[in-house]
PDB file of C-alpha atoms in Angstrom:
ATOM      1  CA  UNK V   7      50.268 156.672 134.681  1.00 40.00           C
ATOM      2  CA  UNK V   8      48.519 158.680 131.847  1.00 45.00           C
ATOM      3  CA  UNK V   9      50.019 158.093 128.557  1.00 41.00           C
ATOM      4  CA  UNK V  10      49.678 160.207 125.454  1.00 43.00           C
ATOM      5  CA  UNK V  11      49.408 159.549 122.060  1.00 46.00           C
ATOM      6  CA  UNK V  12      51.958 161.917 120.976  1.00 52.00           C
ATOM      7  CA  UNK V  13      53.817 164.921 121.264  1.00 53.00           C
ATOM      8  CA  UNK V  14      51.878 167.680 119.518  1.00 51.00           C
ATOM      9  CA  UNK V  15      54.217 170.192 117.312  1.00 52.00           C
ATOM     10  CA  UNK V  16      51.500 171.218 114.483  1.00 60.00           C
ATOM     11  CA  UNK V  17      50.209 174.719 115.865  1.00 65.00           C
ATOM     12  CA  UNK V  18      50.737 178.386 114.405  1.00 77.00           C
ATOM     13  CA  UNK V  19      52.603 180.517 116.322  1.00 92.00           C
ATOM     14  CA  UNK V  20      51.491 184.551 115.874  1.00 97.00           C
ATOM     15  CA  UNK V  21      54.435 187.795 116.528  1.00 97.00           C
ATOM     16  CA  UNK V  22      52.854 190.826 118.200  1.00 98.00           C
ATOM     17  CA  UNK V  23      53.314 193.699 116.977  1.00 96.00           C
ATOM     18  CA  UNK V  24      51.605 197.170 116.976  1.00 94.00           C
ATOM     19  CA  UNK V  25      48.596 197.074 115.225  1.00 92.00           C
ATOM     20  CA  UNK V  26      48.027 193.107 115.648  1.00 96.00           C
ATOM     21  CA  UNK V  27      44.519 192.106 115.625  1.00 95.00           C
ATOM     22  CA  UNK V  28      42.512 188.574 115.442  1.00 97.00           C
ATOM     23  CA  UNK V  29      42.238 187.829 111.851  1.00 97.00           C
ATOM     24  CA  UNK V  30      40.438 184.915 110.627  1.00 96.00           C
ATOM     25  CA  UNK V  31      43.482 182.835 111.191  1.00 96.00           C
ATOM     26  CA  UNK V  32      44.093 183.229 114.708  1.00 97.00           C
ATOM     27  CA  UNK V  33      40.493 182.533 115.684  1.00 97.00           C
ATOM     28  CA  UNK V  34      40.680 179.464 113.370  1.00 96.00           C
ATOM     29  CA  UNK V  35      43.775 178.257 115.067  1.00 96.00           C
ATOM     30  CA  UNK V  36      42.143 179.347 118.615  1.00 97.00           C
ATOM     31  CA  UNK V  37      38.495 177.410 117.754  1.00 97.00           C
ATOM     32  CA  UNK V  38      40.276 174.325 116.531  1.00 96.00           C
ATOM     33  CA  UNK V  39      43.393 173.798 118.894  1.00 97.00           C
ATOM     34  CA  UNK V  40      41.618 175.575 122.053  1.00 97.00           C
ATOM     35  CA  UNK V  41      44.665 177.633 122.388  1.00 98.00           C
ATOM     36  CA  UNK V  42      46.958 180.264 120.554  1.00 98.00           C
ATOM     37  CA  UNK V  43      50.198 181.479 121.268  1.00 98.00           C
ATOM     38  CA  UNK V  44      51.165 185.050 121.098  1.00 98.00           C
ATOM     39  CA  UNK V  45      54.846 185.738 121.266  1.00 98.00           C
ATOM     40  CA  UNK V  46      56.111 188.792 122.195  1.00 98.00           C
ATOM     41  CA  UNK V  47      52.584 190.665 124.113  1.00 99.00           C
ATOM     42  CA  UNK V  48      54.993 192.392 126.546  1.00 99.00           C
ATOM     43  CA  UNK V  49      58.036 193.526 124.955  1.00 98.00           C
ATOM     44  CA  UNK V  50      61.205 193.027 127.033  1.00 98.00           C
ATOM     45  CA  UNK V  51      60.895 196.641 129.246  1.00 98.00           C
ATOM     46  CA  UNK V  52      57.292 195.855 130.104  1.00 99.00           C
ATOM     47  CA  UNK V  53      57.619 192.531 131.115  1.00 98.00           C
ATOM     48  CA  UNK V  54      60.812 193.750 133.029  1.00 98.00           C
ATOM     49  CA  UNK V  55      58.833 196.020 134.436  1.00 98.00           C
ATOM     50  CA  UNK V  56      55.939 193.357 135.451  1.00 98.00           C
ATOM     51  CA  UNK V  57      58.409 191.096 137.385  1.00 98.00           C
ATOM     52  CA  UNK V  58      59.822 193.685 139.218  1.00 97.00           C
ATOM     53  CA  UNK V  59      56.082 195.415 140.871  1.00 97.00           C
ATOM     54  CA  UNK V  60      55.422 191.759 142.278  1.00 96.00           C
ATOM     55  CA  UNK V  61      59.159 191.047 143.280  1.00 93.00           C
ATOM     56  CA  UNK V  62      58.921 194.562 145.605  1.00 90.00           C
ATOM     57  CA  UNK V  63      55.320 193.751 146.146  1.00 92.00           C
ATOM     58  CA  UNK V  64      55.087 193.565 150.378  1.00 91.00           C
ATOM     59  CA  UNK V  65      51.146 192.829 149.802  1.00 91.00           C
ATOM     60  CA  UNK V  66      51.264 189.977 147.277  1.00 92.00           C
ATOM     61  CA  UNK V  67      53.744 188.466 149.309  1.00 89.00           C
ATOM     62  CA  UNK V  68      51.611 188.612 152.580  1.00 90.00           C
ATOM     63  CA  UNK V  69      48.651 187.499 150.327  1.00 92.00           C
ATOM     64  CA  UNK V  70      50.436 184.377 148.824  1.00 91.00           C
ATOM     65  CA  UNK V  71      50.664 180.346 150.022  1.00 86.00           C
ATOM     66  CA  UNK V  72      52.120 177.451 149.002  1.00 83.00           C
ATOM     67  CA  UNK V  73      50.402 174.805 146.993  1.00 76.00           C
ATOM     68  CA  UNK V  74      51.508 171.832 147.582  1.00 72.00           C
ATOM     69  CA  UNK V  75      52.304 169.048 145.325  1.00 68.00           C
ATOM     70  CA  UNK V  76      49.951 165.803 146.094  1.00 65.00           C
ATOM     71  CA  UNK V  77      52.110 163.086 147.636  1.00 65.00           C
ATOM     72  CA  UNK V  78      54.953 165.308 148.075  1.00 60.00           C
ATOM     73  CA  UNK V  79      55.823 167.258 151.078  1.00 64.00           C
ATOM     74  CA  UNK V  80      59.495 168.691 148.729  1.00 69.00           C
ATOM     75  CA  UNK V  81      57.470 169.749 146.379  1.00 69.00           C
ATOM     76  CA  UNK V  82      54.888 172.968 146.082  1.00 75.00           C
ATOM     77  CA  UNK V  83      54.283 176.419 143.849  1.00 83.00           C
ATOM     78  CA  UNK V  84      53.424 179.638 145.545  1.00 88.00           C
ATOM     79  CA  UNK V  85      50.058 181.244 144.705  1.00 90.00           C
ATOM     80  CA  UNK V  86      48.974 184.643 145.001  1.00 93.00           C
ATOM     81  CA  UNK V  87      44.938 185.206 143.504  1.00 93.00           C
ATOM     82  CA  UNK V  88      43.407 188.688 143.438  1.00 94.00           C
ATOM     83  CA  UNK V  89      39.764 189.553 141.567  1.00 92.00           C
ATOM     84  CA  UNK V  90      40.534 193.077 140.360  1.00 94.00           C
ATOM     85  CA  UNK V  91      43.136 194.746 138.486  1.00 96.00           C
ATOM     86  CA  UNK V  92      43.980 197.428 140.676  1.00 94.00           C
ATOM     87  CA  UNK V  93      45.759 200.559 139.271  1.00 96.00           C
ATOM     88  CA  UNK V  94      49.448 199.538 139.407  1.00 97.00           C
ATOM     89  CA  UNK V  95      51.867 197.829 136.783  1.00 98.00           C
ATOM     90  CA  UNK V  96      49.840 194.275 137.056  1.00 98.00           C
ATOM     91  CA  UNK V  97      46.934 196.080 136.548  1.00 98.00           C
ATOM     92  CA  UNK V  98      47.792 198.159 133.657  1.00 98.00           C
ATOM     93  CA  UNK V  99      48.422 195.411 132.034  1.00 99.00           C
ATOM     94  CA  UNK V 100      45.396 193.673 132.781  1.00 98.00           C
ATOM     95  CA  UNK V 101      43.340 196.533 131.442  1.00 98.00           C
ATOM     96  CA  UNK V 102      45.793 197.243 128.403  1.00 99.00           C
ATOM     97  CA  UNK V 103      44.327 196.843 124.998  1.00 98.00           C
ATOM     98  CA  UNK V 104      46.363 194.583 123.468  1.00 98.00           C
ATOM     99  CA  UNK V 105      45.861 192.255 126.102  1.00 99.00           C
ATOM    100  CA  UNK V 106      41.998 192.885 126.349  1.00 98.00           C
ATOM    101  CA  UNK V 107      41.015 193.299 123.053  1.00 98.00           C
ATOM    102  CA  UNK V 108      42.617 189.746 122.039  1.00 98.00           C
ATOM    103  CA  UNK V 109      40.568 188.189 124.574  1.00 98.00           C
ATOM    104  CA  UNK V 110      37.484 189.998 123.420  1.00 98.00           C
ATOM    105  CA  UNK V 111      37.729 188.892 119.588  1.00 98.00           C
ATOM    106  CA  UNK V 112      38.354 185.343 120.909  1.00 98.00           C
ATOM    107  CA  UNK V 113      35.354 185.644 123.174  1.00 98.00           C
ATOM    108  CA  UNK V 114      33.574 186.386 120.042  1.00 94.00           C
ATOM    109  CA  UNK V 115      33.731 190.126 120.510  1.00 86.00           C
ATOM    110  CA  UNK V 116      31.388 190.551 123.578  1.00 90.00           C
ATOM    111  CA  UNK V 117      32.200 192.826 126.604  1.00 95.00           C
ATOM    112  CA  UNK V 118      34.464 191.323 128.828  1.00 98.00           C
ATOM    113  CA  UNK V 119      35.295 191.389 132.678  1.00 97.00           C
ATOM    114  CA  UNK V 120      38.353 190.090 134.898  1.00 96.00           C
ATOM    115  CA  UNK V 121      36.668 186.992 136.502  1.00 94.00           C
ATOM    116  CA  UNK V 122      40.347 186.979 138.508  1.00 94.00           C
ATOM    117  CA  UNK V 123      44.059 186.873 137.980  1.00 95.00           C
ATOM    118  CA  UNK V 124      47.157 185.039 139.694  1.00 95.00           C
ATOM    119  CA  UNK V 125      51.075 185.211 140.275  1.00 96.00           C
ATOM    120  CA  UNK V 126      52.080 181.231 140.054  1.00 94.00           C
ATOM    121  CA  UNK V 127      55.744 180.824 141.401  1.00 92.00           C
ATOM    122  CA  UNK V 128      57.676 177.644 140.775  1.00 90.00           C
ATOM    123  CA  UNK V 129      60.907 178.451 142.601  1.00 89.00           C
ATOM    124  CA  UNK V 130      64.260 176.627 141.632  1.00 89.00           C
ATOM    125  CA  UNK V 131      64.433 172.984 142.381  1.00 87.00           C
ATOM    126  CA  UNK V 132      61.106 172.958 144.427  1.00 81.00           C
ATOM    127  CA  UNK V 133      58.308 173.908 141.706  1.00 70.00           C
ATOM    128  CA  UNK V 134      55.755 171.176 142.075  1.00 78.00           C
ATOM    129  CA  UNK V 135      53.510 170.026 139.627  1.00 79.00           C
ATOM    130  CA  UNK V 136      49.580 170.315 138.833  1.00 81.00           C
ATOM    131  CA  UNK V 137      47.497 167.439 137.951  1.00 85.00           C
ATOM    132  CA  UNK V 138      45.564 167.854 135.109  1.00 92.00           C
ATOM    133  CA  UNK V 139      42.554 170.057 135.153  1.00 93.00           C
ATOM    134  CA  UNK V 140      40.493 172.484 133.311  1.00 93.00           C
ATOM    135  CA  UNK V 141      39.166 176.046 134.168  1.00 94.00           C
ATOM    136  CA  UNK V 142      35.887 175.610 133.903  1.00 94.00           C
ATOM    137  CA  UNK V 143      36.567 172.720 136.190  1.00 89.00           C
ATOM    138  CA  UNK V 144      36.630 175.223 138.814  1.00 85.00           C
ATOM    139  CA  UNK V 145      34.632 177.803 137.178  1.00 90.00           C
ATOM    140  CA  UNK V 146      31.522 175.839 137.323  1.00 89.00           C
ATOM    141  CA  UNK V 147      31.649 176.010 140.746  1.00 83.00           C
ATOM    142  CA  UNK V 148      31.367 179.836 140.583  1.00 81.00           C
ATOM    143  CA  UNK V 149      27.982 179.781 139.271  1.00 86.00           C
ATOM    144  CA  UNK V 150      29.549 180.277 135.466  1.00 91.00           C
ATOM    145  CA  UNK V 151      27.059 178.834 133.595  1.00 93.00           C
ATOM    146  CA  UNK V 152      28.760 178.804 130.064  1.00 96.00           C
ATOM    147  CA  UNK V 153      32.589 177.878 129.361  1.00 97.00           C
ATOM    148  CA  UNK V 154      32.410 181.598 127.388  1.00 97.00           C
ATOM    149  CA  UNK V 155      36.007 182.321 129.510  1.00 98.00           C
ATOM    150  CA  UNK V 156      39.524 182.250 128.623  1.00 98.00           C
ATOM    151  CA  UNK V 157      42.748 182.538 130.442  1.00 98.00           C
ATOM    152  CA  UNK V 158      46.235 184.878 129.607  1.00 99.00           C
ATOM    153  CA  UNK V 159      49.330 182.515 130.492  1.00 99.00           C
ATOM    154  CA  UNK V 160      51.723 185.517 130.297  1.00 99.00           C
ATOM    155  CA  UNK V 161      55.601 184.279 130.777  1.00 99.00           C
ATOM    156  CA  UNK V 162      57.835 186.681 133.362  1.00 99.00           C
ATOM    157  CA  UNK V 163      60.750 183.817 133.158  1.00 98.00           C
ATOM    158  CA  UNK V 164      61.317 181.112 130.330  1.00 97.00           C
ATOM    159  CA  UNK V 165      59.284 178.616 130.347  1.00 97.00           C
ATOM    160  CA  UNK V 166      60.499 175.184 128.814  1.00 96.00           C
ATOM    161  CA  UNK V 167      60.348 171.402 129.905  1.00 94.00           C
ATOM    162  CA  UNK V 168      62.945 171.761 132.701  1.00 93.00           C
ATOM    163  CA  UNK V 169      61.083 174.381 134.939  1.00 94.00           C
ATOM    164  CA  UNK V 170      57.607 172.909 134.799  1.00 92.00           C
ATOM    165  CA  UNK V 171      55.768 174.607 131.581  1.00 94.00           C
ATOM    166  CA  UNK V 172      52.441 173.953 131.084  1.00 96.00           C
ATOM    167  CA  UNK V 173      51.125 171.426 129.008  1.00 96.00           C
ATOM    168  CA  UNK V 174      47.913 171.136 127.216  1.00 97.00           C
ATOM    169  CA  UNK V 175      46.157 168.331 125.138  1.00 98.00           C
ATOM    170  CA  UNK V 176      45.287 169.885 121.917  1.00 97.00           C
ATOM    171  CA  UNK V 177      41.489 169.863 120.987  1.00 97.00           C
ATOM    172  CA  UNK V 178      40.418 168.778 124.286  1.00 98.00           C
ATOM    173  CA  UNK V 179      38.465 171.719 124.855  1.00 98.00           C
ATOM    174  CA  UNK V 180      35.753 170.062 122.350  1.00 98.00           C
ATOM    175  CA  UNK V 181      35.268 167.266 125.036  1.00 96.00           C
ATOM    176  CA  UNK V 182      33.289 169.601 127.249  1.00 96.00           C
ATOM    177  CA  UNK V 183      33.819 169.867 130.822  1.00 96.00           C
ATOM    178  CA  UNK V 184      34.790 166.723 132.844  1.00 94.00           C
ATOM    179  CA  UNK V 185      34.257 166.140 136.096  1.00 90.00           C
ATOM    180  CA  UNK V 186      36.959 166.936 139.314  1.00 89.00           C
ATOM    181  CA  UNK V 187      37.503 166.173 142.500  1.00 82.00           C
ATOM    182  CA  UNK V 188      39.578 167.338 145.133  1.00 79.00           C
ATOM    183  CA  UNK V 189      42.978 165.707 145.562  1.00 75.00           C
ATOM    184  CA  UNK V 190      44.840 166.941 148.401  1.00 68.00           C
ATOM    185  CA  UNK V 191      45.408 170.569 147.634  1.00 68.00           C
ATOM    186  CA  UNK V 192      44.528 170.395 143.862  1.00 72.00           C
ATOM    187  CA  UNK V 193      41.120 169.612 142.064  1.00 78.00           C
ATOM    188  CA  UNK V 194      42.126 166.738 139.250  1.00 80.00           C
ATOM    189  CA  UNK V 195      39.753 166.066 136.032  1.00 81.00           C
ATOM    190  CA  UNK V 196      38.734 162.165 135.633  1.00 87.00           C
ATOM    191  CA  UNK V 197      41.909 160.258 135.212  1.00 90.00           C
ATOM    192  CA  UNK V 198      39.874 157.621 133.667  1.00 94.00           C
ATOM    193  CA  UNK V 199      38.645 160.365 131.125  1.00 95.00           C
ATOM    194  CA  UNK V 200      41.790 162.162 130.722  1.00 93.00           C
ATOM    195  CA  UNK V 201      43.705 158.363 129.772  1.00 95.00           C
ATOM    196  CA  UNK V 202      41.012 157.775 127.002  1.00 97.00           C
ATOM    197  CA  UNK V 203      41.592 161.622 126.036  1.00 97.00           C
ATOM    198  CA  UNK V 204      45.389 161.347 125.871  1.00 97.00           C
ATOM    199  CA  UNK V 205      44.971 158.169 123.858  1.00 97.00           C
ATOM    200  CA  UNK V 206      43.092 160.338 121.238  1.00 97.00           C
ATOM    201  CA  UNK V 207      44.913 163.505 121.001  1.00 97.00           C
ATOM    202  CA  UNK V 208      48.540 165.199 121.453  1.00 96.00           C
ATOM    203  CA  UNK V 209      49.964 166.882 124.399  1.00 96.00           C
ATOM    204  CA  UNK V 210      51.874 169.992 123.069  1.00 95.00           C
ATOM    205  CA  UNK V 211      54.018 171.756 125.699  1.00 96.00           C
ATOM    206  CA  UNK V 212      53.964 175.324 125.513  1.00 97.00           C
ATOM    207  CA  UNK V 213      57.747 176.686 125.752  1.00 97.00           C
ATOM    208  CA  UNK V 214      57.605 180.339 126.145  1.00 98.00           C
ATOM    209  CA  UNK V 215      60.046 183.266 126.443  1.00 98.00           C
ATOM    210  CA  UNK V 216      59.754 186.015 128.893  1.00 99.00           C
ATOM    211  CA  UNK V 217      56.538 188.745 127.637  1.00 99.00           C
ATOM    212  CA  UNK V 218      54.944 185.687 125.338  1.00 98.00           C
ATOM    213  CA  UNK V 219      51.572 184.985 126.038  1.00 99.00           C
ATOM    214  CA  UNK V 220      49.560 181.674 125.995  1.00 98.00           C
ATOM    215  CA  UNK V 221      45.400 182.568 125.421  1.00 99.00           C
ATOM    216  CA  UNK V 222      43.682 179.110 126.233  1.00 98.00           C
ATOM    217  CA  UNK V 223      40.415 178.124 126.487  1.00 98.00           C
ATOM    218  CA  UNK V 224      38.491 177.432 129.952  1.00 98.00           C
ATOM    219  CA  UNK V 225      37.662 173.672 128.872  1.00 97.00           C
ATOM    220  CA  UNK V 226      41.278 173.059 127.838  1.00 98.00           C
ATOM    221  CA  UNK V 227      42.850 170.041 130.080  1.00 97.00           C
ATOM    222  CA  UNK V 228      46.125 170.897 131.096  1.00 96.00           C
ATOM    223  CA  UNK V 229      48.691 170.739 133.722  1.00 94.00           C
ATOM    224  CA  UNK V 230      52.729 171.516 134.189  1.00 91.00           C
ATOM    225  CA  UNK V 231      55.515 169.692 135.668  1.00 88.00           C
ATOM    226  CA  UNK V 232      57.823 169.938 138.071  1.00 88.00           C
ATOM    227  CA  UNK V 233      60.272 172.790 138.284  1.00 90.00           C
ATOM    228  CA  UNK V 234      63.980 170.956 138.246  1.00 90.00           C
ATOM    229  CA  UNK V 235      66.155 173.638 137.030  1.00 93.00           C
ATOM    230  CA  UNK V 236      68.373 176.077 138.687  1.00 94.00           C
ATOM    231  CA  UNK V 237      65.879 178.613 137.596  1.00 93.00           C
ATOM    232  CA  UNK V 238      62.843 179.906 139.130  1.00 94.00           C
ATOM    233  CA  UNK V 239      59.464 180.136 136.889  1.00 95.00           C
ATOM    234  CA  UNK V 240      57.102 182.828 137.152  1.00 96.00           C
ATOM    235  CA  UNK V 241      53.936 183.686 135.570  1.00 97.00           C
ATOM    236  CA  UNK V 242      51.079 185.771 135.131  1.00 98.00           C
ATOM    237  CA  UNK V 243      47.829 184.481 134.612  1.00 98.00           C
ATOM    238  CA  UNK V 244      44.809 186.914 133.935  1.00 98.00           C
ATOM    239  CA  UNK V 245      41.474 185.090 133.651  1.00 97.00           C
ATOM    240  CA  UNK V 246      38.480 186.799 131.635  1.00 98.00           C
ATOM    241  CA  UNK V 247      35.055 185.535 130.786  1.00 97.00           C
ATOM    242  CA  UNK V 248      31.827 187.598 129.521  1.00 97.00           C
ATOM    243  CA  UNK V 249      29.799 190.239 131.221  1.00 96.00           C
ATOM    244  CA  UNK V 250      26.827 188.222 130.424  1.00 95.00           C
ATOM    245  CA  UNK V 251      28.168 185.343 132.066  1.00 95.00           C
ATOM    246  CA  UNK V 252      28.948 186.730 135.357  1.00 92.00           C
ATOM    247  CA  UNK V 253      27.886 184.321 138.275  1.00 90.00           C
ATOM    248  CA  UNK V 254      24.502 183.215 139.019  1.00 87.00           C
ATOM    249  CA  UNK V 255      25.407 181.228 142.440  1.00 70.00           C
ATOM    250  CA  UNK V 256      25.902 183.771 145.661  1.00 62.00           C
ATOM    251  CA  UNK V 257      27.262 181.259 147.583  1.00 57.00           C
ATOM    252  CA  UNK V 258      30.472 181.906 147.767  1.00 50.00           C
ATOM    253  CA  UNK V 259      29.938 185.737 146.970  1.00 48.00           C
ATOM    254  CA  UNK V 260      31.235 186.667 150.686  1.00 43.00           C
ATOM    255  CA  UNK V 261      34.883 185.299 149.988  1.00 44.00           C
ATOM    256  CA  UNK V 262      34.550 185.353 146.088  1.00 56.00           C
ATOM    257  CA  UNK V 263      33.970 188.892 144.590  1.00 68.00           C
ATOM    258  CA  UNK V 264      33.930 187.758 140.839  1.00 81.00           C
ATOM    259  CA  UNK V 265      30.977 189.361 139.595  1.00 86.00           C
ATOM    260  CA  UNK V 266      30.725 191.652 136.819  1.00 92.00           C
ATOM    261  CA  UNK V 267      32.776 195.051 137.301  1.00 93.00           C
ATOM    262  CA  UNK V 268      33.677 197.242 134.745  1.00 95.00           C
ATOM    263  CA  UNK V 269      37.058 196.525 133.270  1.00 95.00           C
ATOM    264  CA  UNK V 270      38.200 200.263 132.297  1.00 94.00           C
ATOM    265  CA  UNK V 271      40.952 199.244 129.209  1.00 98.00           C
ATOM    266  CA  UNK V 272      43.759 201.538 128.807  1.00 98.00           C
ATOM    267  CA  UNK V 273      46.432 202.338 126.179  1.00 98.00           C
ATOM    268  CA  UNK V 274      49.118 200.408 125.879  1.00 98.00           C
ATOM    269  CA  UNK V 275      51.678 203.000 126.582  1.00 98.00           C
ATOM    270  CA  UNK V 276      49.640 202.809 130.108  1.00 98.00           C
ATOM    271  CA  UNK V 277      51.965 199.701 131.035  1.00 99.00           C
ATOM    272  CA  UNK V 278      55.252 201.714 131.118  1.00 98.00           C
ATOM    273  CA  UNK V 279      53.762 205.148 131.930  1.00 98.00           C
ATOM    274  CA  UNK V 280      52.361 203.755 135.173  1.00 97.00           C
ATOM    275  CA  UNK V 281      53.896 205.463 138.569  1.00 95.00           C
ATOM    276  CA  UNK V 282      52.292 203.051 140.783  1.00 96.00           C
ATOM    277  CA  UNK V 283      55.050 199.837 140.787  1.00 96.00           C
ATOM    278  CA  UNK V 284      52.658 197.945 143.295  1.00 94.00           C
ATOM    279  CA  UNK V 285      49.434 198.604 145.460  1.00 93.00           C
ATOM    280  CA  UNK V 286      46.808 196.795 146.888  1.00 91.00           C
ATOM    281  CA  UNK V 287      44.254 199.343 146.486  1.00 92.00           C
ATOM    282  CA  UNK V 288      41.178 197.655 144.466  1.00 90.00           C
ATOM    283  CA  UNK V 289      42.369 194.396 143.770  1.00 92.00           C
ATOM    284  CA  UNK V 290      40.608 192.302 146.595  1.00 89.00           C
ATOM    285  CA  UNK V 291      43.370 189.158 147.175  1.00 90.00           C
ATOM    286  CA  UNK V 292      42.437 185.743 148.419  1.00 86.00           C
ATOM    287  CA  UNK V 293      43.579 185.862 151.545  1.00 77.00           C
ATOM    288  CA  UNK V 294      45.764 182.555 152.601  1.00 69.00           C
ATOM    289  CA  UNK V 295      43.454 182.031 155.450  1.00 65.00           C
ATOM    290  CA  UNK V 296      40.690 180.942 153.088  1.00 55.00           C
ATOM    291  CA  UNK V 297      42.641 179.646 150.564  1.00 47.00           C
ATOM    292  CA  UNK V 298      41.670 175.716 151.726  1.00 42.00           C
ATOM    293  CA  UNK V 299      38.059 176.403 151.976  1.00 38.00           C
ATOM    294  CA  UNK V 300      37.775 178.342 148.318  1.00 46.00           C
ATOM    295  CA  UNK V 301      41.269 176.764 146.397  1.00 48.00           C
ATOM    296  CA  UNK V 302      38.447 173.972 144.800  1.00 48.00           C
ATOM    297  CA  UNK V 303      36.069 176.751 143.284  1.00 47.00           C
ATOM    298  CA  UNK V 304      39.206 178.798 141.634  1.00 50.00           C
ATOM    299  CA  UNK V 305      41.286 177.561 138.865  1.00 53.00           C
ATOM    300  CA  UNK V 306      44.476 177.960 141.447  1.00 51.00           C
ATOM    301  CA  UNK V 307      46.887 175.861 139.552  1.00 52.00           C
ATOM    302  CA  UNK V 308      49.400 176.054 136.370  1.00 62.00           C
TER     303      UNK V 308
END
């Protein structure tokens, strides 16, 4: 079992609110911990809003499967992975500002793309858990050629120990990218690595009320537990990374449209002024089918 040398609780937290921006100590905080918490990015109507377009979403539901746990046929999450924003809800508020233009000044204020974004269910009782893992574990596989890529772990329920919130290992985005390998259904970072990581630095577990937002970095190792509650646990995860590091390998370009499109921000007041709830039009799922040949080369976990 991997052990950890503590429970990390020394990290700033940061309240949105209109007008924030990415001072000096929010990239500090970001650059040293390899993560930053934003509470409050959707206010309660627009994250409202956001669980409801994938709840009555026919298309997302037809485009989703079920990860399953390793060693553990009682235990899985349900994924859904699409590479575009599309022009409903989800989308709005992938192309929103506030959303965008934090990721941009943590990307160190180059233009930015959606590399690709996910739904992650962890239903009541039967939420499994990830192993540990970093994005760019995946990523690399995708012909990224820098870690210059960050995700947005945006809460639709509560997220706290008992429903499988994620956990990272502060700092351990400064260890560079470790190597993976496939383990049943999930890709897994060097346990042997990890164990001597954990014995160095803190795991902090990142509780998080509904419209908070979690912006990590792609070398971060993390992972979440098992959902044991009476409460299901969704969450939005919108992956970005630079236009100038948009993906040299082809190989998996038939399946994997992640290269370089435009990403179009829009006002904030887009997210509620939207009339589309839901709509597959432009966003380009993952279909199931090819889910097991392509789940290694995405970051499909959390």
């Amino acid at each position: 079992m991997l052990m950890s040398s503590g429970i990390g609780t020394e990290f700033i937290e940061f309240q949105y609110k209109d007008g924030f921006s990415v001072t000096k100590e929010v990239k500090s905080d970001y650059n040293e911990n390899g993560f930053v918490i934003i509470r409050n990015l959707l206010d309660k109507d627009e994250v409202k809003l956001l669980g409801e377009s994938f709840l009555h979403d026919e298309k997302l539901q037809e485009n989703t499967w079920n990860q399953k746990e390793h060693g553990s046929s009682e235990f899985s999450a349900s994924i859904s992975v699409w590479n575009h924003p599309g022009e409903d809800v989800s989308g709005m508020v992938c192309r929103s500002e506030k959303v965008v233009n934090i990721a941009e000044d943590l990307l160190d204020g180059g233009e930015i793309y959606m590399h690709h974004c996910k739904l992650v269910q962890k239903q009541a009782k039967t939420g499994g858990q990830w192993n540990w893992h970093q994005d760019y574990g995946y990523w690399y596989q995708n012909g990224l050629l820098w870690p210059d890529a960050l995700t947005v772990f945006i809460a639709i329920d509560k997220c706290e120990k008992g429903n499988g919130c994620l956990q990272v290992i502060k700092r351990s985005h400064k260890c560079g990218r470790l190597d993976h390998k496939q383990v049943g259904d999930q890709q897994q970072a060097d346990t042997e690595r990890v164990g001597w990581i954990l014995e160095k630095l803190p795991v902090q577990f990142v509780e998080l009320e509904p419209g908070d937002a979690l912006y990590f970095h792609s070398n971060i190792l993390h992972t979440s537990g098992r959902n044991l509650s009476e409460n299901r646990r969704w969450a939005f995860l919108m992956a970005y990374t630079l236009k100038s590091n948009s993906p040299v390998s082809k190989t998996y370009e038939s399946h994997l449209n992640m290269h370089y499109t435009p990403l179009n921000k829009v006002p904030n007041t887009a997210i509620k002024e939207c009339k589309i709830l839901s709509s597959e039009k432009g966003k380009d799922y993952l279909s199931p089918s090819k889910n097991i040949a392509t789940c290694k080369h995405y970051d499909v976990q959390n």
